[in-house]
Short mmCIF file of C-alpha atoms in Angstrom, two decimals:
data_model
loop_
_atom_site.label_atom_id
_atom_site.label_comp_id
_atom_site.label_asym_id
_atom_site.label_seq_id
_atom_site.Cartn_x
_atom_site.Cartn_y
_atom_site.Cartn_z
CA MET A 456 -44.72 46.01 -120.42
CA ALA A 457 -42.21 48.31 -118.80
CA SER A 458 -44.98 50.21 -117.00
CA ARG A 459 -46.36 46.93 -115.56
CA LYS A 460 -42.89 46.01 -114.23
CA THR A 461 -42.51 49.49 -112.76
CA THR A 462 -45.91 49.23 -111.09
CA SER A 463 -45.10 45.75 -109.70
CA LEU A 464 -41.76 46.97 -108.41
CA LEU A 465 -43.46 49.95 -106.80
CA HIS A 466 -46.00 47.66 -105.10
CA LEU A 467 -43.17 45.43 -103.87
CA LEU A 468 -41.27 48.38 -102.44
CA LEU A 469 -44.42 49.69 -100.73
CA LEU A 470 -45.09 46.22 -99.30
CA LEU A 471 -41.52 45.92 -98.00
CA GLY A 472 -41.74 49.39 -96.53
CA ALA A 473 -45.00 48.54 -94.78
CA LEU A 474 -43.53 45.31 -93.39
CA THR A 475 -40.46 47.19 -92.16
CA LEU A 476 -42.66 49.81 -90.47
CA LEU A 477 -44.84 47.10 -88.94
CA SER A 478 -41.76 45.25 -87.71
CA SER A 479 -40.38 48.40 -86.12
CA LEU A 480 -43.72 49.09 -84.46
CA VAL A 481 -43.76 45.57 -83.05
CA ILE A 482 -40.23 45.99 -81.70
CA VAL A 483 -41.05 49.34 -80.14
CA LYS A 484 -44.25 47.97 -78.64
CA GLY A 485 -42.45 44.91 -77.29
CA GLU A 486 -39.70 46.84 -75.52
CA SER A 487 -40.23 47.65 -71.85
CA PRO A 488 -40.92 51.32 -71.08
CA TYR A 489 -38.18 53.79 -70.19
CA LYS A 490 -38.62 56.18 -67.28
CA PHE A 491 -36.33 59.18 -66.91
CA TYR A 492 -35.48 61.01 -63.70
CA THR A 493 -33.12 63.76 -62.62
CA TRP A 494 -32.37 63.87 -58.92
CA THR A 495 -30.18 66.33 -57.04
CA ALA A 496 -28.70 65.56 -53.62
CA THR A 497 -28.29 68.62 -51.41
CA TYR A 498 -28.07 69.48 -47.74
CA GLY A 499 -30.97 71.14 -45.97
CA ILE A 500 -31.87 72.16 -42.42
CA ILE A 501 -35.00 70.66 -40.91
CA SER A 502 -36.08 69.57 -37.42
CA PRO A 503 -37.35 65.97 -37.53
CA LEU A 504 -37.06 65.60 -33.74
CA GLY A 505 -37.63 69.26 -32.88
CA VAL A 506 -33.98 70.28 -33.13
CA PRO A 507 -32.62 71.91 -36.33
CA GLN A 508 -30.13 69.60 -38.03
CA GLN A 509 -28.49 69.07 -41.40
CA VAL A 510 -30.10 66.36 -43.52
CA ILE A 511 -29.67 65.08 -47.07
CA LEU A 512 -32.48 66.03 -49.41
CA ILE A 513 -33.25 64.48 -52.80
CA ASN A 514 -34.86 67.11 -55.03
CA GLY A 515 -35.50 69.13 -51.89
CA GLN A 516 -37.47 66.31 -50.26
CA PHE A 517 -37.01 64.39 -47.01
CA PRO A 518 -37.60 61.50 -47.46
CA GLY A 519 -36.70 61.52 -51.14
CA PRO A 520 -39.11 61.06 -54.07
CA LYS A 521 -40.92 57.76 -54.47
CA LEU A 522 -39.96 55.59 -57.42
CA ASP A 523 -43.30 54.13 -58.53
CA VAL A 524 -42.44 51.77 -61.38
CA VAL A 525 -43.67 48.61 -63.10
CA THR A 526 -42.03 45.22 -63.61
CA ASN A 527 -39.33 45.42 -66.31
CA ASP A 528 -39.31 49.23 -66.50
CA ASN A 529 -35.98 50.68 -67.59
CA ILE A 530 -34.87 53.35 -65.13
CA ILE A 531 -32.61 56.14 -66.39
CA LEU A 532 -31.79 58.25 -63.34
CA ASN A 533 -29.31 61.12 -63.44
CA LEU A 534 -28.05 61.76 -59.91
CA ILE A 535 -26.40 65.14 -59.34
CA ASN A 536 -24.24 65.43 -56.22
CA LYS A 537 -24.33 68.88 -54.63
CA LEU A 538 -22.96 67.66 -51.30
CA ASP A 539 -19.44 68.36 -50.06
CA GLN A 540 -18.52 64.65 -50.09
CA PRO A 541 -18.56 61.85 -52.69
CA PHE A 542 -21.99 60.21 -52.82
CA LEU A 543 -23.84 57.11 -54.08
CA LEU A 544 -27.35 55.73 -53.82
CA THR A 545 -28.00 52.00 -53.68
CA TRP A 546 -31.28 50.35 -54.66
CA ASN A 547 -32.11 48.06 -51.76
CA GLY A 548 -33.72 44.87 -53.10
CA ILE A 549 -33.51 45.69 -56.82
CA LYS A 550 -31.63 42.69 -58.21
CA GLN A 551 -29.76 44.51 -61.01
CA ARG A 552 -29.94 41.42 -63.21
CA LYS A 553 -26.57 40.86 -64.95
CA ASN A 554 -25.75 44.43 -63.99
CA SER A 555 -23.82 44.86 -60.74
CA TRP A 556 -22.30 47.89 -62.50
CA GLN A 557 -25.37 49.81 -61.30
CA ASP A 558 -25.59 48.57 -57.72
CA GLY A 559 -24.43 51.82 -56.16
CA VAL A 560 -22.09 50.51 -53.46
CA LEU A 561 -18.38 51.18 -53.03
CA GLY A 562 -17.42 47.68 -54.16
CA THR A 563 -19.03 48.20 -57.55
CA ASN A 564 -19.09 51.95 -58.23
CA CYS A 565 -16.81 54.94 -57.91
CA PRO A 566 -18.57 57.50 -55.72
CA ILE A 567 -19.89 60.60 -57.49
CA PRO A 568 -17.59 63.55 -56.69
CA PRO A 569 -19.09 66.80 -55.38
CA ASN A 570 -20.56 68.99 -58.13
CA SER A 571 -20.65 66.06 -60.51
CA ASN A 572 -23.23 63.54 -61.67
CA PHE A 573 -23.72 59.93 -62.67
CA THR A 574 -26.61 58.41 -64.63
CA TYR A 575 -27.81 55.06 -63.31
CA LYS A 576 -29.31 52.74 -65.94
CA PHE A 577 -31.07 49.67 -64.58
CA GLN A 578 -34.19 47.56 -65.00
CA THR A 579 -36.72 46.20 -62.52
CA LYS A 580 -36.37 42.88 -64.32
CA ASP A 581 -38.89 40.23 -63.28
CA GLN A 582 -39.62 41.95 -59.95
CA ILE A 583 -42.62 43.23 -58.05
CA GLY A 584 -42.76 44.46 -54.50
CA THR A 585 -41.82 46.90 -51.79
CA PHE A 586 -38.25 48.22 -51.69
CA ASN A 587 -36.29 51.38 -50.93
CA TYR A 588 -33.12 53.29 -51.75
CA PHE A 589 -30.58 55.02 -49.52
CA PRO A 590 -27.02 56.40 -49.52
CA SER A 591 -24.26 53.79 -49.31
CA THR A 592 -21.30 56.18 -48.91
CA ALA A 593 -19.60 57.41 -45.71
CA PHE A 594 -22.26 57.63 -42.96
CA HIS A 595 -24.74 59.51 -45.15
CA LYS A 596 -27.57 57.14 -44.32
CA ALA A 597 -27.74 58.79 -40.89
CA ALA A 598 -28.61 62.07 -42.64
CA GLY A 599 -31.46 60.83 -44.84
CA GLY A 600 -31.31 60.57 -48.63
CA PHE A 601 -33.62 57.54 -48.49
CA GLY A 602 -36.92 56.91 -50.23
CA ALA A 603 -39.39 54.28 -51.38
CA ILE A 604 -39.30 52.03 -54.45
CA ASN A 605 -42.65 50.43 -55.28
CA VAL A 606 -42.63 47.96 -58.18
CA TYR A 607 -46.11 47.18 -59.50
CA ALA A 608 -47.17 44.20 -61.61
CA ARG A 609 -47.53 44.58 -65.36
CA PRO A 610 -51.06 44.92 -66.76
CA GLY A 611 -52.58 41.49 -67.25
CA ILE A 612 -50.39 39.81 -64.63
CA PRO A 613 -52.70 38.72 -61.80
CA ILE A 614 -52.08 39.54 -58.16
CA PRO A 615 -53.33 37.18 -55.43
CA TYR A 616 -55.54 39.72 -53.64
CA PRO A 617 -58.19 42.32 -54.56
CA VAL A 618 -56.72 45.57 -55.86
CA PRO A 619 -56.58 47.93 -52.86
CA THR A 620 -58.21 51.35 -52.99
CA ALA A 621 -54.82 53.03 -52.59
CA ASP A 622 -51.27 52.53 -51.34
CA PHE A 623 -49.63 54.24 -48.39
CA THR A 624 -45.85 54.15 -47.98
CA LEU A 625 -44.43 54.08 -44.45
CA LEU A 626 -40.67 54.58 -44.14
CA VAL A 627 -40.08 53.91 -40.47
CA GLY A 628 -36.81 54.00 -38.58
CA ASP A 629 -34.74 55.21 -35.67
CA TRP A 630 -33.09 58.61 -35.92
CA PHE A 631 -30.20 60.58 -34.42
CA LYS A 632 -30.10 64.31 -33.73
CA THR A 633 -26.31 64.20 -34.09
CA ASN A 634 -24.78 65.22 -37.42
CA HIS A 635 -23.78 62.30 -39.67
CA LYS A 636 -20.15 63.51 -39.85
CA THR A 637 -19.90 63.54 -36.06
CA LEU A 638 -21.31 60.01 -35.89
CA GLN A 639 -18.82 58.89 -38.54
CA GLN A 640 -15.91 60.45 -36.66
CA ARG A 641 -17.01 58.61 -33.55
CA LEU A 642 -16.81 55.29 -35.41
CA ASP A 643 -13.53 56.20 -37.12
CA SER A 644 -11.96 56.86 -33.73
CA GLY A 645 -12.93 53.38 -32.55
CA GLY A 646 -16.07 54.25 -30.61
CA VAL A 647 -19.65 53.06 -30.91
CA LEU A 648 -22.84 54.91 -31.67
CA PRO A 649 -25.01 56.29 -28.88
CA PHE A 650 -28.59 55.12 -28.53
CA PRO A 651 -30.89 56.72 -31.15
CA ASP A 652 -32.78 59.83 -30.09
CA GLY A 653 -36.15 58.93 -31.54
CA MET A 654 -38.12 57.36 -34.37
CA LEU A 655 -39.68 58.77 -37.51
CA ILE A 656 -42.43 57.76 -39.94
CA ASN A 657 -41.82 59.33 -43.34
CA GLY A 658 -39.40 61.78 -41.77
CA GLN A 659 -41.87 63.00 -39.16
CA THR A 660 -42.92 62.26 -35.59
CA GLN A 661 -46.60 62.75 -36.41
CA THR A 662 -48.15 61.34 -39.59
CA THR A 663 -51.78 60.85 -40.61
CA PHE A 664 -53.18 58.50 -43.24
CA SER A 665 -56.82 58.92 -44.30
CA GLY A 666 -59.21 56.44 -45.92
CA ASP A 667 -62.86 55.66 -46.47
CA GLN A 668 -64.82 53.40 -44.16
CA GLY A 669 -65.35 49.91 -45.61
CA LYS A 670 -62.47 50.14 -48.07
CA THR A 671 -59.14 48.26 -48.06
CA TYR A 672 -55.75 49.94 -48.33
CA MET A 673 -52.21 48.69 -48.80
CA LEU A 674 -49.53 49.83 -46.39
CA ARG A 675 -45.98 49.38 -47.72
CA ILE A 676 -43.76 49.41 -44.63
CA SER A 677 -39.95 49.56 -44.65
CA ASN A 678 -37.46 49.70 -41.78
CA VAL A 679 -35.09 52.43 -43.02
CA GLY A 680 -33.40 52.93 -39.64
CA LEU A 681 -29.77 52.45 -38.73
CA SER A 682 -29.95 49.97 -35.89
CA SER A 683 -33.36 49.10 -34.40
CA THR A 684 -35.96 46.42 -34.96
CA PHE A 685 -39.46 47.81 -34.49
CA ASN A 686 -42.89 46.36 -33.87
CA PHE A 687 -45.76 47.95 -35.81
CA ARG A 688 -49.44 47.87 -34.90
CA ILE A 689 -52.72 49.71 -35.57
CA GLN A 690 -55.33 50.27 -32.89
CA GLY A 691 -58.43 48.16 -33.49
CA HIS A 692 -57.28 46.81 -36.87
CA THR A 693 -55.54 43.70 -38.12
CA MET A 694 -53.00 43.65 -40.94
CA LYS A 695 -53.02 41.00 -43.66
CA VAL A 696 -49.46 40.40 -44.92
CA VAL A 697 -49.52 39.80 -48.69
CA GLU A 698 -46.00 40.57 -49.91
CA VAL A 699 -42.51 40.50 -48.39
CA GLU A 700 -39.68 42.05 -50.44
CA GLY A 701 -41.08 40.89 -53.75
CA SER A 702 -42.39 37.53 -52.52
CA HIS A 703 -46.11 36.83 -52.35
CA VAL A 704 -46.79 35.07 -49.05
CA MET A 705 -49.60 33.06 -47.52
CA GLN A 706 -52.08 35.68 -46.38
CA THR A 707 -52.31 35.80 -42.62
CA ASP A 708 -53.81 38.45 -40.33
CA TYR A 709 -51.62 39.91 -37.61
CA ASP A 710 -52.27 42.29 -34.72
CA SER A 711 -48.65 43.45 -34.82
CA LEU A 712 -45.51 42.84 -36.86
CA ASP A 713 -41.80 42.79 -36.08
CA ILE A 714 -39.86 44.43 -38.92
CA HIS A 715 -36.08 44.31 -38.73
CA VAL A 716 -33.51 46.74 -40.08
CA GLY A 717 -33.49 46.79 -43.89
CA GLN A 718 -36.68 44.76 -44.27
CA SER A 719 -39.87 45.66 -46.14
CA LEU A 720 -43.35 44.20 -46.44
CA ALA A 721 -46.85 45.08 -47.65
CA VAL A 722 -50.07 44.60 -45.70
CA LEU A 723 -53.75 45.09 -46.44
CA VAL A 724 -55.83 46.97 -43.86
CA THR A 725 -59.61 47.16 -44.11
CA LEU A 726 -61.25 50.17 -42.48
CA ASN A 727 -64.01 48.12 -40.86
CA GLN A 728 -64.39 49.91 -37.53
CA SER A 729 -66.46 52.86 -36.32
CA PRO A 730 -65.48 56.13 -38.02
CA LYS A 731 -62.88 57.87 -35.85
CA ASP A 732 -59.11 58.23 -35.61
CA TYR A 733 -56.96 55.24 -34.59
CA TYR A 734 -53.40 55.14 -33.32
CA MET A 735 -50.63 53.62 -35.43
CA VAL A 736 -47.51 52.82 -33.39
CA ALA A 737 -43.96 51.65 -34.11
CA SER A 738 -41.81 50.76 -31.09
CA THR A 739 -38.25 49.50 -30.88
CA ARG A 740 -37.57 45.91 -29.88
CA PHE A 741 -34.60 43.93 -28.56
CA VAL A 742 -33.10 47.00 -26.85
CA ARG A 743 -33.20 48.09 -23.22
CA SER A 744 -34.46 51.64 -23.84
CA LYS A 745 -37.72 51.72 -25.79
CA LEU A 746 -38.50 54.35 -28.40
CA SER A 747 -41.84 54.84 -30.14
CA VAL A 748 -43.37 56.95 -32.88
CA MET A 749 -47.08 57.37 -33.38
CA GLY A 750 -49.26 58.17 -36.37
CA LEU A 751 -52.98 58.23 -37.03
CA LEU A 752 -55.25 56.17 -39.25
CA ARG A 753 -58.15 58.56 -39.91
CA TYR A 754 -61.51 57.59 -41.37
CA SER A 755 -62.52 60.25 -43.90
CA ASN A 756 -65.93 60.63 -42.20
CA SER A 757 -64.36 60.83 -38.74
CA HIS A 758 -65.17 63.59 -36.30
CA VAL A 759 -63.83 61.73 -33.27
CA PRO A 760 -60.17 61.96 -32.18
CA ALA A 761 -58.19 58.87 -31.24
CA SER A 762 -58.80 57.80 -27.67
CA GLY A 763 -57.82 55.14 -25.20
CA ASP A 764 -54.39 53.62 -24.80
CA PRO A 765 -52.26 53.07 -27.89
CA PRO A 766 -51.92 49.35 -28.69
CA ALA A 767 -49.31 47.71 -26.47
CA LEU A 768 -46.27 45.72 -27.52
CA PRO A 769 -46.83 41.96 -27.69
CA PRO A 770 -45.60 39.97 -24.69
CA GLY A 771 -42.06 38.65 -24.81
CA GLU A 772 -39.53 39.30 -27.53
CA LEU A 773 -37.31 36.53 -28.86
CA VAL A 774 -39.67 33.55 -28.62
CA TRP A 775 -42.69 35.56 -29.81
CA SER A 776 -40.78 37.14 -32.70
CA MET A 777 -39.19 33.89 -33.88
CA ARG A 778 -42.56 32.16 -33.83
CA GLN A 779 -44.03 34.95 -35.94
CA ALA A 780 -41.12 34.77 -38.38
CA ARG A 781 -41.84 31.09 -38.97
CA THR A 782 -45.43 31.90 -39.98
CA PHE A 783 -44.28 33.81 -43.07
CA ARG A 784 -44.65 31.25 -45.86
CA TRP A 785 -44.27 31.38 -49.62
CA ASN A 786 -47.55 31.32 -51.53
CA LEU A 787 -46.78 28.40 -53.84
CA THR A 788 -49.79 28.84 -56.12
CA ALA A 789 -49.51 32.60 -56.58
CA ASN A 790 -47.31 34.16 -59.22
CA ALA A 791 -44.99 37.10 -58.59
CA ALA A 792 -43.73 39.19 -61.53
CA ARG A 793 -44.16 36.32 -64.00
CA PRO A 794 -47.36 34.36 -64.72
CA ASN A 795 -45.94 31.02 -63.51
CA PRO A 796 -46.54 30.05 -59.85
CA GLN A 797 -43.77 30.79 -57.36
CA GLY A 798 -43.84 27.17 -56.21
CA SER A 799 -42.87 25.87 -59.65
CA PHE A 800 -39.24 26.21 -58.51
CA HIS A 801 -38.66 23.40 -56.01
CA TYR A 802 -35.71 24.85 -54.13
CA GLY A 803 -35.84 22.20 -51.41
CA LYS A 804 -34.98 19.43 -53.86
CA ILE A 805 -31.68 21.01 -54.94
CA ALA A 806 -28.52 19.83 -53.19
CA PRO A 807 -26.26 22.73 -52.17
CA THR A 808 -22.96 22.87 -54.04
CA LYS A 809 -21.27 24.90 -51.27
CA SER A 810 -22.01 25.57 -47.61
CA PHE A 811 -20.89 28.47 -45.44
CA VAL A 812 -21.26 29.40 -41.81
CA PHE A 813 -20.74 33.14 -41.28
CA ALA A 814 -20.40 34.24 -37.66
CA ASN A 815 -20.55 37.92 -36.72
CA SER A 816 -18.35 39.28 -33.96
CA ALA A 817 -17.34 42.59 -32.37
CA PRO A 818 -13.54 42.46 -31.85
CA LEU A 819 -11.19 45.23 -30.85
CA ILE A 820 -8.55 45.57 -33.57
CA ASN A 821 -5.62 47.92 -32.89
CA GLY A 822 -7.58 49.30 -29.96
CA LYS A 823 -10.64 50.22 -32.05
CA GLN A 824 -14.09 48.72 -32.04
CA ARG A 825 -14.61 46.78 -35.26
CA TYR A 826 -17.15 44.25 -36.51
CA ALA A 827 -16.19 41.11 -38.38
CA VAL A 828 -17.35 38.04 -40.30
CA ASN A 829 -15.48 34.84 -39.38
CA GLY A 830 -12.84 37.06 -37.80
CA VAL A 831 -12.30 39.30 -40.86
CA SER A 832 -13.30 42.96 -40.66
CA TYR A 833 -13.90 44.53 -44.08
CA VAL A 834 -12.15 47.71 -45.21
CA ASN A 835 -13.13 49.58 -48.37
CA SER A 836 -10.66 49.91 -51.22
CA GLU A 837 -10.15 53.10 -53.24
CA THR A 838 -10.62 50.86 -56.30
CA PRO A 839 -14.09 49.30 -56.55
CA LEU A 840 -13.76 45.53 -56.53
CA LYS A 841 -15.88 45.19 -59.64
CA LEU A 842 -13.46 47.43 -61.58
CA ALA A 843 -10.43 45.56 -60.23
CA ASP A 844 -12.00 42.27 -61.28
CA HIS A 845 -12.94 43.54 -64.75
CA PHE A 846 -9.55 45.10 -65.51
CA GLY A 847 -7.50 42.34 -63.87
CA ILE A 848 -5.97 44.69 -61.28
CA SER A 849 -4.24 42.65 -58.60
CA GLY A 850 -3.81 43.46 -54.93
CA VAL A 851 -7.22 45.09 -54.44
CA PHE A 852 -9.12 42.28 -52.68
CA THR A 853 -8.30 38.99 -50.97
CA ASN A 854 -10.03 35.67 -50.22
CA ALA A 855 -9.53 36.13 -46.49
CA ILE A 856 -12.85 34.80 -45.18
CA GLN A 857 -12.96 31.09 -44.43
CA ASN A 858 -16.05 28.97 -45.04
CA VAL A 859 -16.59 28.45 -41.30
CA PRO A 860 -15.60 30.41 -38.19
CA SER A 861 -12.13 29.85 -36.79
CA ASN A 862 -10.17 30.81 -33.70
CA SER A 863 -7.66 32.89 -35.66
CA PRO A 864 -6.95 36.39 -34.35
CA PRO A 865 -9.26 39.01 -35.92
CA THR A 866 -7.86 40.96 -38.84
CA VAL A 867 -8.85 43.56 -41.43
CA ALA A 868 -9.03 42.89 -45.17
CA THR A 869 -10.92 43.76 -48.33
CA SER A 870 -12.53 40.36 -48.44
CA VAL A 871 -14.28 38.51 -51.25
CA VAL A 872 -15.91 35.08 -51.14
CA GLN A 873 -15.41 33.21 -54.42
CA THR A 874 -18.36 31.39 -55.97
CA SER A 875 -19.40 30.22 -59.43
CA LEU A 876 -22.41 31.12 -61.52
CA HIS A 877 -25.16 28.53 -60.93
CA ASP A 878 -23.81 27.45 -57.55
CA PHE A 879 -26.56 26.68 -55.05
CA LEU A 880 -25.46 27.88 -51.62
CA GLU A 881 -26.41 26.99 -48.09
CA ILE A 882 -25.50 29.90 -45.79
CA VAL A 883 -25.87 29.86 -42.02
CA PHE A 884 -25.62 33.16 -40.14
CA GLN A 885 -24.40 32.38 -36.63
CA ASN A 886 -24.97 35.11 -34.04
CA ASN A 887 -23.13 34.50 -30.78
CA GLU A 888 -23.76 38.04 -29.57
CA LYS A 889 -26.59 39.34 -27.40
CA SER A 890 -27.81 41.84 -29.98
CA MET A 891 -30.16 41.38 -32.94
CA GLN A 892 -28.48 41.04 -36.33
CA SER A 893 -29.82 41.74 -39.82
CA TRP A 894 -28.12 40.45 -42.99
CA HIS A 895 -28.68 41.66 -46.56
CA LEU A 896 -27.48 40.37 -49.94
CA ASP A 897 -27.45 42.61 -53.04
CA GLY A 898 -28.36 41.16 -56.43
CA TYR A 899 -30.53 38.37 -55.07
CA ASP A 900 -33.31 37.17 -52.93
CA PHE A 901 -32.92 33.95 -50.95
CA TRP A 902 -35.04 31.35 -49.24
CA VAL A 903 -35.12 31.70 -45.47
CA VAL A 904 -35.35 28.07 -44.40
CA GLY A 905 -34.61 28.04 -40.68
CA PHE A 906 -34.31 29.95 -37.42
CA GLY A 907 -33.03 28.48 -34.18
CA SER A 908 -31.51 29.32 -30.82
CA GLY A 909 -27.97 28.44 -29.79
CA GLN A 910 -25.32 26.96 -32.06
CA TRP A 911 -26.10 25.68 -35.52
CA THR A 912 -24.98 22.12 -36.25
CA PRO A 913 -25.52 19.95 -39.35
CA ALA A 914 -28.26 18.17 -37.42
CA LYS A 915 -30.31 21.39 -37.55
CA ARG A 916 -30.88 20.80 -41.27
CA SER A 917 -33.72 18.47 -40.29
CA LEU A 918 -35.56 21.60 -39.11
CA TYR A 919 -35.31 23.42 -42.44
CA ASN A 920 -38.45 24.42 -44.32
CA LEU A 921 -37.72 22.97 -47.75
CA VAL A 922 -41.21 23.47 -49.16
CA ASP A 923 -42.56 27.00 -48.71
CA GLY A 924 -39.91 29.20 -47.11
CA LEU A 925 -40.36 32.74 -48.36
CA THR A 926 -37.80 34.55 -50.49
CA ARG A 927 -36.46 37.93 -49.38
CA HIS A 928 -33.26 39.99 -49.52
CA THR A 929 -32.78 40.73 -45.80
CA THR A 930 -33.12 38.33 -42.88
CA GLN A 931 -32.90 38.76 -39.14
CA VAL A 932 -30.65 36.66 -36.91
CA TYR A 933 -31.86 36.59 -33.34
CA PRO A 934 -29.55 37.07 -30.33
CA LYS A 935 -27.54 33.95 -29.49
CA SER A 936 -29.19 32.20 -32.45
CA TRP A 937 -28.77 31.18 -36.08
CA THR A 938 -30.61 31.67 -39.36
CA ALA A 939 -30.20 29.46 -42.45
CA ILE A 940 -30.80 30.53 -46.05
CA LEU A 941 -30.51 28.92 -49.49
CA VAL A 942 -29.56 31.01 -52.52
CA SER A 943 -29.39 30.12 -56.20
CA LEU A 944 -26.52 32.02 -57.82
CA ASP A 945 -28.05 32.90 -61.17
CA ASN A 946 -26.87 36.53 -61.33
CA GLN A 947 -23.22 37.03 -62.28
CA GLY A 948 -21.40 39.96 -60.72
CA MET A 949 -19.81 41.33 -57.56
CA TRP A 950 -22.46 41.45 -54.84
CA ASN A 951 -22.35 43.01 -51.38
CA MET A 952 -23.34 40.85 -48.42
CA ARG A 953 -23.58 43.11 -45.40
CA SER A 954 -25.04 43.82 -42.04
CA ALA A 955 -28.06 46.07 -42.51
CA ILE A 956 -27.25 47.57 -39.10
CA TRP A 957 -25.29 50.49 -40.45
CA GLU A 958 -22.73 50.95 -37.67
CA ARG A 959 -21.70 47.32 -38.07
CA GLN A 960 -21.61 47.55 -41.87
CA TYR A 961 -19.49 50.72 -41.73
CA SER A 962 -17.02 49.18 -39.29
CA GLY A 963 -16.46 45.91 -41.11
CA GLN A 964 -19.37 43.46 -40.98
CA GLN A 965 -19.63 42.92 -44.72
CA PHE A 966 -17.88 41.31 -47.67
CA TYR A 967 -18.50 40.74 -51.37
CA LEU A 968 -19.72 37.61 -53.10
CA ARG A 969 -17.98 37.17 -56.45
CA VAL A 970 -20.31 35.18 -58.70
CA TRP A 971 -18.14 34.22 -61.63
CA ASN A 972 -18.16 32.34 -64.91
CA PRO A 973 -14.90 32.24 -66.92
CA VAL A 974 -16.87 32.19 -70.18
CA GLN A 975 -17.76 35.83 -70.76
CA SER A 976 -21.17 36.22 -72.38
CA LEU A 977 -23.83 38.91 -72.56
CA ALA A 978 -26.26 36.16 -71.63
CA ASN A 979 -24.62 36.15 -68.18
CA GLU A 980 -23.50 39.73 -67.61
CA TYR A 981 -23.72 43.08 -69.36
CA ASN A 982 -20.67 44.99 -70.50
CA PRO A 983 -19.56 48.02 -68.47
CA PRO A 984 -21.77 51.05 -69.13
CA ASP A 985 -20.58 53.76 -71.50
CA ASN A 986 -20.48 56.24 -68.61
CA LEU A 987 -18.42 53.98 -66.33
CA GLN A 988 -16.61 56.11 -63.74
CA LEU A 989 -12.99 55.20 -63.01
CA CYS A 990 -11.15 55.76 -59.75
CA GLY A 991 -8.29 54.31 -57.72
CA LYS A 992 -6.08 51.94 -59.69
CA ALA A 993 -8.64 51.83 -62.51
CA VAL A 994 -7.94 55.42 -63.60
CA GLY A 995 -6.71 55.46 -67.19
CA ARG A 996 -8.15 52.05 -68.07
CA HIS A 997 -10.43 51.61 -71.05
CA PRO A 998 -13.62 49.56 -70.63
#
């Protein structure tokens, strides 16, 4: 009798053990993958425009390594700073769900001191698309340190186009021969930047992409420059836009595309012409002096060099470009990172809880050229705003920016706009200047619902696209014009809203959006990371 009980007990223990093992296997299988990286930032001497100059390398590369990841991947990236200045990277377009601790800007993170390191821990939660990273500290962006982030769909999640034969990444932007420290000193002394010296594609002035005749390829194009819109075109080929900053769009063929500072998109190009080489050209727009950079699209069976004139810029600028911008529409029936259709969220039926009009300006303050939002020019604090908010440290930031422009004298402040979790915002960017503007919001994408010339008024709401405006993280604002966006505040944290034109960002055209809920919950926001760096007034605090 005792032996039967022992045998039964043994069977029960084995069964429980098997169930425990099975449960653990299910948990492990169900968890999103982890990807580990170690990157080192160093200086190096190269000659992008034919003149030796100091640039920032990531793991010895310029541009830096590509981050090819999948929806929901967990990224563990140890960044080692071997520069002579504090350093951060920010992940342009990665939403950092519930996790502004990892955003990599001076309002959320202490910069990494020289000869030190910081390990970023973030997830590409519910995202697909074409993004990039770059330095957010000092004027390091003018020295490089940028690279591509490509987020691919999970297996089994459909994409609304045939799988391309391969991807090509094109990081395109204007470039200065002048050292980044010299450019920074020029801004610190109250000056403005000179005109860029040239343009680069993937850090070079001559780049070739090869493919097979009859096959279709994806080009992931990002404007990683400091100041210039560019128009991109390929000789003899059209480009089908399929994705814009994580948003699947209605698929339209274009001969050329305007891409503004900080923006990214993906196009499909079919090699359906005679086998030879074809020019690829990016040229600056909305500036008096034109710059261009040229690459080649080479058919693998080509023995004929590119010939004829490179494709010309489209006629006109503002009217042509604004018309093109209005043709980018959300694909309502396609999914993005999740299986459900994008159009299942009817953003146009939600009444905004708050409305803002943010006007950019270029005032002189204390004799120095500054840039401002509603008359307030942002200055960085030695204490990141996120740390001040978390630890209850007073006197670090103010609520200086008003909801609409005013005639008050321009001033400087570390400015935060207060909002609540689950607010639904209407934001109008009013540009009364003659230059192109580009606005970016960390932690979110937003619906671009309207462009127009002149002054925005409430009557302009009748022009909004409330059905299929695309979502993106960076929008252009044309000269002497306005752009309207809607944003659903579902991501608690401290989020940077800034000019993507880096001179303007550096000299004050930015602020932070505090998205807050007084009820603290891990369902809304993660706790500070174990490796939280402390600086400024937060030194000595305990997370």
